[in-house]
C-alpha cells in the first residue's frame, strides 16, 4: 500500500494503472475510519483492480460554527485499517495541496436538493462537498466512486452533479453499517458520553417505528413524522433538527408516502449532531 | 468527418481513440465560424490525433437582455469549414441534450476574476462558460483544449478553473486573428453596418496607441486609459463599456504597468458590444 500526499503522485500512480486498462475504485473519506468506511473499501476492492482511498478533512464543507477543529483524526489507525482490507493507494493531501492560496472555484448543485434536509442548517456544506469531490474525481479519474448511504443527501447531490456535469464514472451508494444495537456508524459517535450513546438509539428506533406505521397503512408523511418526533422526545438529551420524508432522488418533500421514499433526520444528542435515514419503495 | 448530436455518441467515439492511446484536441465554439476559430482548429489538428469541435450556442452564458435569440447561426457553412481543416468530429448537441429538465449544477470561479472586465456588465456570464466548458471537458476528455485569446478573460477564468479543480488537461490559448485592417474577428461583427464596421477600428487602433505610449515611457495605467478613451470617442457610434489594464493572470487592476500585462476593453458600436485586448510583458 502506498501513502501519497500530492496530486501529482496520485495522478502518476493512477495513470500507470490506466495504461494497463485497469479499473479504478475511489473511496473518498474524512478519515477516523469505522466499519462503515471499511465496507465501502471492501466493495471497491471486489469491483476494481486499483483501489484509492482519500483521507482529507475538507474545510470547505464545514460551516463557521461547526466542528472542523475538533473533528476526530487518527491517521496511523486509519492506514492500518486501509491496509487490512487491501487498499492500494491512500491519498492524504494537506489543506494547502488541495486549496492553494487564491483558490476560488466551486461546484454547486443549486436549488432544493442542497437547500432541504441538512442543507437548511448547514449552509454551503454541499457546495464544499461537490467541489472537493470534483477535485478528487479529476485527480483520481475513477471508474467507480463509493459513498455511504448514511449521508443520503450527499449521495443524491453527487449523483445529480454527475448527471448534470457529465462525469464519466459510476457512483456506487453503499448500505448503512450499524452497531449491533442499531446506531448508524459515524466518526462523530465518539463525541457521545455513555448516557448519550444509549439515548442516540432513538434515531434508528424511530426509523423502525416509522416503517412499521407505513407498512400498517399510515401514508400521510406528517402523521409518520409526528410518531417519530414523539419517540425521539423520550430521550432527554435529544433535540430534533429535522425529520423529513422525501422523494429519494429529487429530495422533494412528500405529502403522501409513495414511490422511492427517503426518511431522513438530523437530531442533536447533547451538542452532537447525528443523522440517520431509511430508503425504501412504497407501491 | 462525423457530426454527432449526443453525449453518448461523442463519448463512444473518443473512447475508441483513447484505447489506441491517441491524443484528443477539443475546440469549443458557438459556431458561425470565422478565421479565428479555424486557426484554433488548425493548431489542434497539428498537435493531436483526434480533433473534436463543439458547436453549441450556450444559453447559460447569455444574460436576460443579451443576444441569445439573434446570435448568428449557420451550421451548413460551419460544417464545411470544419471539414476543410480536417476536423474529425463535430459535436452539435441540442439545448435539451446539454441541459435536461431539472438541470441545476454550476461551476463558478468566484471573486474578482469573474467580476472585473466583462464580468461587471455580464453577470453570470462566466459561470455559464465554466459550467458548459466543464461539461465538454467531461464528455470529450481532451488532452488539450483550444481557446482564442480574444476572449482573454475567458481564457484566464478557464485556466483558473483548471488549476483550482485539477482538470487533467492542457489549455492552449491562441493568438487573436484580425481582419486586414486590424478589427479582431468576431461572429458579432456581422451585426455592424458599413459605417459602424469602419468606426469599429477604434478598438484595435487604441490598443496600438496604448502600446506606443507605454513603449515611450508612460507607465501609469490611468494615463494610458485616458489616451485610449480619447481615441475611441472620435468614433460617433462608440460608447466605452470598460477599458482596464490588469495583471494578465489574476486580472487585478494595475496602477503601474509592469509584468505580464493585459489591456482589455469592451466598446459598444451602436448596439453591438465588441471586445478586444492586447497582452504583453513590461519589464
XYZ file of C-alpha atoms in Angstrom:
566
model
C 0.000 0.000 0.000
C 1.307 3.437 -0.926
C 0.563 6.605 1.015
C 0.735 9.645 -1.295
C 0.430 13.282 -0.318
C 0.453 15.137 -3.630
C -1.924 15.417 -6.574
C 0.972 14.741 -8.922
C 1.990 11.475 -7.233
C -1.576 10.122 -7.215
C -2.080 11.082 -10.845
C 1.130 9.295 -11.877
C 0.159 6.152 -9.955
C -3.339 6.057 -11.452
C -2.083 6.751 -14.997
C 0.138 3.737 -14.727
C -2.879 1.585 -13.826
C -4.986 3.078 -16.617
C -2.295 2.308 -19.183
C -2.791 -1.325 -18.198
C -6.559 -0.761 -18.692
C -7.213 -1.382 -15.007
C -10.435 -0.171 -13.410
C -10.053 2.240 -10.523
C -12.261 2.474 -7.430
C -12.232 5.616 -5.281
C -13.441 5.842 -1.678
C -13.414 9.483 -0.504
C -13.318 9.804 3.304
C -12.555 12.299 6.050
C -10.691 9.602 7.994
C -11.270 8.297 11.537
C -12.387 5.189 9.722
C -15.029 2.813 11.049
C -16.704 -0.322 9.696
C -18.940 1.830 7.505
C -15.904 3.135 5.620
C -14.361 -0.320 5.529
C -17.482 -1.747 3.890
C -17.016 0.781 1.057
C -13.372 -0.210 0.658
C -14.197 -3.926 0.621
C -16.800 -3.343 -2.078
C -14.317 -1.240 -4.086
C -11.713 -3.995 -3.639
C -14.090 -6.581 -5.132
C -15.029 -4.463 -8.150
C -11.759 -2.785 -9.231
C -8.128 -3.588 -9.924
C -6.859 -0.420 -8.201
C -8.409 0.934 -5.006
C -7.696 4.516 -3.940
C -8.866 5.865 -0.576
C -8.636 9.587 0.152
C -8.382 10.809 3.739
C -8.972 14.539 3.894
C -10.903 16.561 6.471
C -12.267 19.024 3.927
C -12.519 22.519 5.464
C -14.871 23.895 2.776
C -17.711 21.597 3.848
C -17.682 22.793 7.475
C -19.628 25.897 8.488
C -18.008 28.619 10.631
C -19.616 27.252 13.817
C -19.092 23.573 13.057
C -16.605 21.008 14.355
C -13.730 21.351 11.847
C -11.086 21.858 14.567
C -12.326 19.100 16.837
C -13.198 16.602 14.084
C -11.556 13.325 15.203
C -8.346 12.300 13.417
C -6.143 9.180 13.726
C -4.032 8.664 10.622
C -1.957 5.758 11.960
C -5.046 3.720 12.829
C -6.671 4.696 9.503
C -3.701 3.475 7.486
C -3.666 0.147 9.339
C -7.370 -0.294 8.548
C -6.868 0.562 4.864
C -4.006 -1.931 4.690
C -6.144 -4.626 6.337
C -8.740 -4.504 3.539
C -6.225 -4.394 0.693
C -6.295 -0.733 -0.349
C -3.608 0.102 -2.949
C -3.213 3.857 -2.525
C -4.123 6.207 0.319
C -4.198 9.876 -0.681
C -3.612 12.138 2.341
C -3.221 15.670 0.965
C -2.605 18.738 3.100
C -5.114 21.588 3.055
C -2.702 23.704 1.010
C -2.235 20.900 -1.529
C -5.997 20.886 -2.124
C -6.623 24.620 -1.666
C -3.565 26.662 -2.656
C -3.542 30.394 -1.932
C -6.056 32.183 -4.153
C -8.275 29.127 -4.621
C -11.786 30.263 -5.606
C -13.597 27.791 -7.905
C -16.611 25.896 -6.615
C -19.119 23.404 -7.967
C -22.638 23.801 -6.682
C -25.867 21.891 -7.226
C -28.349 24.739 -6.945
C -31.952 24.522 -5.810
C -33.947 22.404 -3.387
C -31.631 19.391 -3.459
C -28.936 21.253 -1.469
C -31.326 23.503 0.486
C -33.551 20.858 2.062
C -32.669 18.401 4.884
C -29.112 19.064 6.146
C -28.745 21.940 3.671
C -31.245 24.014 5.659
C -28.989 24.250 8.710
C -25.589 23.660 7.051
C -25.326 26.484 4.510
C -22.565 25.923 1.982
C -21.931 22.361 3.205
C -22.864 20.628 -0.044
C -21.032 23.187 -2.153
C -17.911 22.203 -0.216
C -18.695 18.526 -0.785
C -19.343 18.773 -4.537
C -16.220 20.908 -5.003
C -13.849 18.585 -3.161
C -15.405 15.504 -4.755
C -14.934 17.114 -8.186
C -11.262 17.665 -7.370
C -10.868 14.048 -6.249
C -12.655 12.820 -9.393
C -10.284 14.863 -11.560
C -7.195 13.721 -9.653
C -8.049 10.012 -9.467
C -10.246 9.633 -12.594
C -12.032 6.665 -11.004
C -14.141 4.116 -12.864
C -16.358 3.943 -9.767
C -16.686 6.028 -6.613
C -18.167 4.655 -3.394
C -20.295 6.638 -0.927
C -22.171 5.573 2.179
C -25.949 5.800 2.090
C -25.813 7.152 5.643
C -25.137 10.533 4.016
C -28.193 10.047 1.809
C -28.405 13.678 0.748
C -24.719 13.710 -0.135
C -25.292 10.689 -2.386
C -28.293 12.346 -4.067
C -26.398 15.624 -4.586
C -23.324 13.888 -6.007
C -25.464 11.750 -8.312
C -27.176 14.916 -9.544
C -23.811 16.604 -10.091
C -22.543 13.591 -12.032
C -25.647 13.607 -14.258
C -25.682 17.391 -14.767
C -21.955 17.804 -15.466
C -21.478 14.547 -17.405
C -18.788 12.937 -15.244
C -17.797 9.681 -16.902
C -17.908 7.409 -13.861
C -20.281 5.341 -11.756
C -21.467 6.357 -8.287
C -21.936 3.308 -6.055
C -24.068 4.027 -2.962
C -23.496 1.501 -0.158
C -25.788 0.402 2.662
C -25.600 1.999 6.116
C -23.487 -0.047 8.534
C -24.857 -0.114 12.097
C -23.613 -1.062 15.547
C -25.186 -4.228 16.998
C -27.844 -2.121 18.768
C -28.788 -0.201 15.600
C -26.825 3.079 15.914
C -25.565 4.111 12.482
C -21.769 4.189 12.458
C -20.277 7.683 12.386
C -16.958 9.231 13.270
C -18.963 11.710 15.356
C -20.278 8.926 17.637
C -17.008 9.311 19.587
C -18.312 12.662 20.857
C -21.073 10.897 22.835
C -20.960 10.239 26.591
C -22.083 6.815 27.789
C -25.597 8.053 28.582
C -25.841 9.955 25.284
C -24.661 6.853 23.422
C -27.701 4.989 24.780
C -30.101 7.851 24.070
C -28.782 8.098 20.494
C -30.642 4.865 19.751
C -33.838 6.896 19.353
C -32.728 7.774 15.806
C -32.638 4.241 14.391
C -35.563 3.171 16.583
C -37.761 5.961 15.241
C -36.977 4.853 11.673
C -38.074 1.328 12.502
C -41.262 2.627 14.118
C -41.929 4.789 11.057
C -41.503 1.834 8.708
C -43.901 -0.247 10.809
C -46.509 2.530 10.760
C -46.204 2.851 6.975
C -46.425 -0.905 6.476
C -49.569 -0.883 8.617
C -51.196 1.711 6.377
C -50.223 5.190 7.589
C -49.420 7.048 4.366
C -49.538 10.735 5.414
C -45.967 11.963 5.877
C -46.989 14.412 8.621
C -48.538 11.614 10.713
C -45.433 9.437 10.426
C -43.138 12.360 11.292
C -45.278 13.062 14.382
C -44.879 9.455 15.560
C -41.098 9.677 15.089
C -40.828 13.013 16.937
C -42.737 11.622 19.896
C -40.352 8.700 20.155
C -37.243 10.866 19.853
C -38.513 13.213 22.553
C -38.413 10.330 25.044
C -34.617 10.865 25.136
C -33.899 13.830 27.456
C -30.743 14.936 25.584
C -32.307 14.765 22.109
C -33.334 17.799 20.042
C -34.754 17.282 16.558
C -33.056 19.355 13.858
C -35.295 17.938 11.117
C -37.288 14.861 10.186
C -38.427 14.785 6.570
C -39.993 12.279 4.210
C -38.891 12.995 0.654
C -38.603 11.574 -2.849
C -35.326 9.638 -2.743
C -33.945 11.125 -5.967
C -35.155 14.757 -6.066
C -35.402 15.125 -2.250
C -38.705 16.973 -2.714
C -40.992 16.666 0.348
C -43.800 14.135 0.039
C -47.282 14.647 1.488
C -48.310 11.082 0.741
C -45.666 8.381 1.137
C -45.351 6.677 -2.230
C -42.621 5.610 -4.685
C -38.884 5.661 -3.897
C -39.008 7.199 -0.446
C -36.322 8.544 1.874
C -36.981 9.247 5.541
C -34.107 11.376 6.757
C -33.362 13.070 10.050
C -30.813 15.042 11.990
C -31.013 15.009 15.781
C -28.772 16.637 18.322
C -27.804 14.397 21.229
C -26.438 16.986 23.617
C -24.146 19.013 21.365
C -23.510 16.188 18.883
C -25.489 16.343 15.657
C -26.251 12.860 14.321
C -28.002 11.844 11.109
C -29.746 8.677 10.058
C -32.129 7.621 7.307
C -34.008 4.807 5.675
C -34.748 4.347 1.990
C -37.447 2.058 0.608
C -40.121 1.679 -2.039
C -43.812 2.104 -1.325
C -46.093 0.893 -4.130
C -15.736 13.878 -40.512
C -18.542 12.749 -38.241
C -21.300 15.035 -36.952
C -22.606 13.775 -33.595
C -25.513 15.145 -31.602
C -25.456 13.144 -28.369
C -23.132 12.948 -25.381
C -23.170 9.175 -25.666
C -22.061 9.121 -29.314
C -19.174 11.546 -28.698
C -18.049 9.599 -25.656
C -18.015 6.331 -27.602
C -16.035 7.886 -30.456
C -13.462 9.431 -28.114
C -13.099 6.224 -26.063
C -12.229 4.380 -29.193
C -9.430 6.874 -29.889
C -8.206 6.751 -26.284
C -7.953 2.965 -26.411
C -5.475 3.492 -29.249
C -3.664 5.973 -26.943
C -4.454 8.842 -29.291
C -4.306 12.435 -28.061
C -7.509 14.426 -28.345
C -7.810 18.151 -29.106
C -11.048 19.989 -28.314
C -12.114 23.328 -29.808
C -15.287 24.585 -28.087
C -17.204 27.140 -30.199
C -20.609 28.767 -30.501
C -20.475 28.331 -34.286
C -20.744 30.967 -37.075
C -17.106 30.139 -37.582
C -14.528 32.637 -38.829
C -10.780 32.518 -39.406
C -10.194 32.947 -35.662
C -11.952 29.659 -34.948
C -10.232 27.998 -37.891
C -6.826 28.975 -36.523
C -7.701 27.072 -33.301
C -8.739 24.024 -35.307
C -5.587 24.091 -37.423
C -3.458 24.252 -34.281
C -5.455 21.383 -32.724
C -5.037 19.404 -35.963
C -1.243 19.794 -35.772
C -0.987 18.730 -32.138
C -3.477 15.836 -31.758
C -4.538 12.620 -33.450
C -8.249 13.282 -32.913
C -9.793 16.762 -33.267
C -13.245 17.431 -31.816
C -15.056 20.745 -32.422
C -18.189 21.566 -30.467
C -20.753 23.959 -31.911
C -23.238 24.997 -29.243
C -24.770 28.414 -28.602
C -24.756 28.032 -24.837
C -27.822 29.722 -23.311
C -26.418 29.811 -19.758
C -23.695 32.287 -20.720
C -26.129 34.862 -22.111
C -27.780 37.381 -19.793
C -31.557 38.011 -19.953
C -31.088 41.136 -22.125
C -28.349 39.741 -24.337
C -28.382 38.451 -27.911
C -29.086 34.723 -27.411
C -32.020 34.683 -29.842
C -30.327 36.747 -32.537
C -26.854 35.191 -32.179
C -25.839 34.299 -35.759
C -26.042 30.639 -36.770
C -25.081 28.820 -39.989
C -24.473 25.131 -39.362
C -24.054 24.109 -43.018
C -21.291 26.668 -43.587
C -19.697 25.763 -40.233
C -19.529 22.067 -41.114
C -17.918 22.836 -44.474
C -15.277 24.946 -42.705
C -14.582 22.210 -40.138
C -14.235 19.677 -42.927
C -11.828 21.966 -44.802
C -9.331 21.983 -41.930
C -9.528 18.259 -41.232
C -11.711 18.121 -38.104
C -12.634 14.526 -37.134
C -15.759 15.033 -35.036
C -18.207 17.919 -34.779
C -20.411 17.809 -31.679
C -23.670 19.726 -32.229
C -25.863 18.996 -29.203
C -29.347 20.397 -28.705
C -30.060 22.582 -25.678
C -32.020 19.733 -24.060
C -29.116 17.312 -24.618
C -26.856 19.652 -22.631
C -29.432 20.912 -20.130
C -32.118 18.291 -19.489
C -35.165 19.266 -17.433
C -34.183 19.855 -13.813
C -30.560 20.734 -14.611
C -29.100 22.812 -11.752
C -25.346 22.240 -11.242
C -22.906 25.048 -11.997
C -19.168 25.617 -11.786
C -18.141 29.120 -10.765
C -14.798 30.828 -10.335
C -15.662 33.208 -7.524
C -14.074 36.562 -6.793
C -12.514 39.348 -8.825
C -11.523 37.197 -11.796
C -15.163 36.839 -12.908
C -16.372 40.199 -11.554
C -13.930 42.516 -13.308
C -13.819 43.442 -17.038
C -16.743 41.793 -18.891
C -17.964 40.256 -15.617
C -19.002 43.694 -14.343
C -21.693 44.137 -17.004
C -22.368 40.464 -17.861
C -23.471 38.945 -14.550
C -23.441 35.164 -14.597
C -21.730 35.024 -17.999
C -18.567 33.292 -16.799
C -20.492 30.893 -14.594
C -22.290 29.789 -17.773
C -18.940 29.481 -19.561
C -17.161 27.448 -16.863
C -20.182 25.167 -16.483
C -20.555 24.363 -20.180
C -16.785 24.002 -20.608
C -16.732 21.566 -17.670
C -19.449 19.517 -19.362
C -17.500 19.499 -22.643
C -14.304 18.518 -20.805
C -16.113 15.607 -19.155
C -17.763 14.492 -22.398
C -14.681 14.731 -24.639
C -11.886 14.167 -22.067
C -9.445 16.138 -24.239
C -5.685 16.083 -23.911
C -5.703 19.757 -24.950
C -8.413 22.400 -25.301
C -8.013 25.454 -27.532
C -9.368 28.925 -26.765
C -8.924 32.246 -28.544
C -7.025 34.949 -26.706
C -9.607 37.440 -27.998
C -11.731 36.308 -25.050
C -8.800 36.977 -22.714
C -10.880 36.927 -19.547
C -12.486 33.645 -20.593
C -9.024 32.136 -21.019
C -7.900 33.412 -17.597
C -11.080 32.131 -15.900
C -10.836 28.704 -17.532
C -7.153 28.416 -16.654
C -8.011 29.266 -13.050
C -10.798 26.683 -13.034
C -8.447 24.045 -14.432
C -5.854 24.797 -11.741
C -8.377 25.010 -8.881
C -10.364 21.885 -9.794
C -7.405 19.782 -11.008
C -8.599 19.063 -14.551
C -6.049 16.783 -16.166
C -5.639 18.608 -19.487
C -3.783 21.465 -21.124
C -5.384 24.798 -22.009
C -3.872 26.222 -25.200
C -4.582 29.948 -25.661
C -4.245 31.065 -29.301
C -3.442 34.481 -30.745
C -6.168 36.890 -31.844
C -6.852 36.694 -35.581
C -7.604 40.074 -37.187
C -9.060 41.351 -40.439
C -6.531 43.048 -42.758
C -7.404 46.463 -41.260
C -6.951 45.275 -37.661
C -10.505 44.508 -36.493
C -10.459 41.419 -34.270
C -12.542 38.667 -35.844
C -15.841 38.005 -34.097
C -19.134 36.382 -35.020
C -20.767 39.568 -33.734
C -19.021 41.689 -36.415
C -21.887 40.676 -38.738
C -24.180 42.931 -36.693
C -22.255 46.044 -37.876
C -23.435 48.402 -40.625
C -20.870 49.549 -43.171
C -20.217 52.808 -41.295
C -20.054 51.035 -37.935
C -17.626 48.497 -39.410
C -15.224 51.384 -40.162
C -15.737 53.034 -36.780
C -15.084 49.703 -35.033
C -11.421 50.116 -35.952
C -11.023 52.458 -32.970
C -10.733 49.372 -30.726
C -7.600 47.881 -32.269
C -6.192 51.335 -33.051
C -6.487 52.410 -29.414
C -4.567 49.293 -28.343
C -1.747 50.181 -30.742
C -1.699 53.755 -29.472
C -1.598 52.479 -25.874
C 1.312 50.177 -26.634
C 3.229 53.041 -28.254
C 2.624 55.281 -25.250
C 3.847 52.568 -22.868
C 6.907 51.860 -25.003
C 7.653 55.589 -24.933
C 7.583 55.618 -21.131
C 4.009 56.223 -19.931
C 3.609 53.714 -17.080
C 0.539 55.000 -15.205
C -2.458 52.905 -16.194
C -4.875 55.814 -15.767
C -2.915 57.972 -18.234
C -2.859 55.231 -20.866
C -6.575 54.543 -20.411
C -7.263 58.264 -20.876
C -5.367 58.295 -24.178
C -7.339 55.253 -25.367
C -10.695 56.741 -24.368
C -9.938 59.941 -26.257
C -9.201 57.978 -29.417
C -12.303 55.810 -29.120
C -14.505 58.862 -28.633
C -13.532 60.082 -32.102
C -15.977 57.450 -33.439
C -19.528 58.884 -33.170
C -21.201 55.485 -32.673
C -18.739 54.263 -29.998
C -19.533 54.034 -26.267
C -16.889 52.668 -23.915
C -18.166 49.891 -21.619
C -14.760 49.478 -19.970
C -11.055 49.882 -20.604
C -8.835 48.269 -17.964
C -5.166 47.458 -17.564
C -4.745 44.370 -15.421
C -2.364 41.605 -14.380
C -2.749 39.030 -17.161
C -3.182 36.071 -14.808
C -5.141 37.371 -11.805
C -6.920 40.160 -13.747
C -6.301 42.514 -10.794
C -6.174 46.182 -11.851
C -2.702 47.681 -12.164
C -1.839 51.248 -11.172
C 1.630 50.998 -12.678
C 2.021 48.993 -15.874
C 4.547 46.258 -15.128
C 4.900 42.486 -15.541
C 2.533 40.302 -17.583
C 0.004 42.927 -18.600
C -3.387 42.709 -20.251
C -5.131 45.759 -21.701
C -8.740 44.772 -22.248
C -11.782 46.686 -23.407
C -15.408 46.413 -24.357
C -16.905 49.092 -26.576
C -20.380 49.388 -27.978
C -20.528 50.338 -31.654
C -24.171 51.301 -31.949
C -25.906 48.392 -30.217
C -23.117 45.875 -30.897
C -20.780 45.174 -27.998
C -17.270 44.352 -29.200
C -14.212 43.341 -27.196
C -10.513 43.469 -27.940
C -7.303 43.205 -25.961
C -3.537 43.086 -26.046
C -1.245 41.088 -23.809
C 2.459 41.802 -23.340
C 5.298 41.903 -20.852
C 6.664 45.150 -19.399
C 9.942 44.727 -17.540
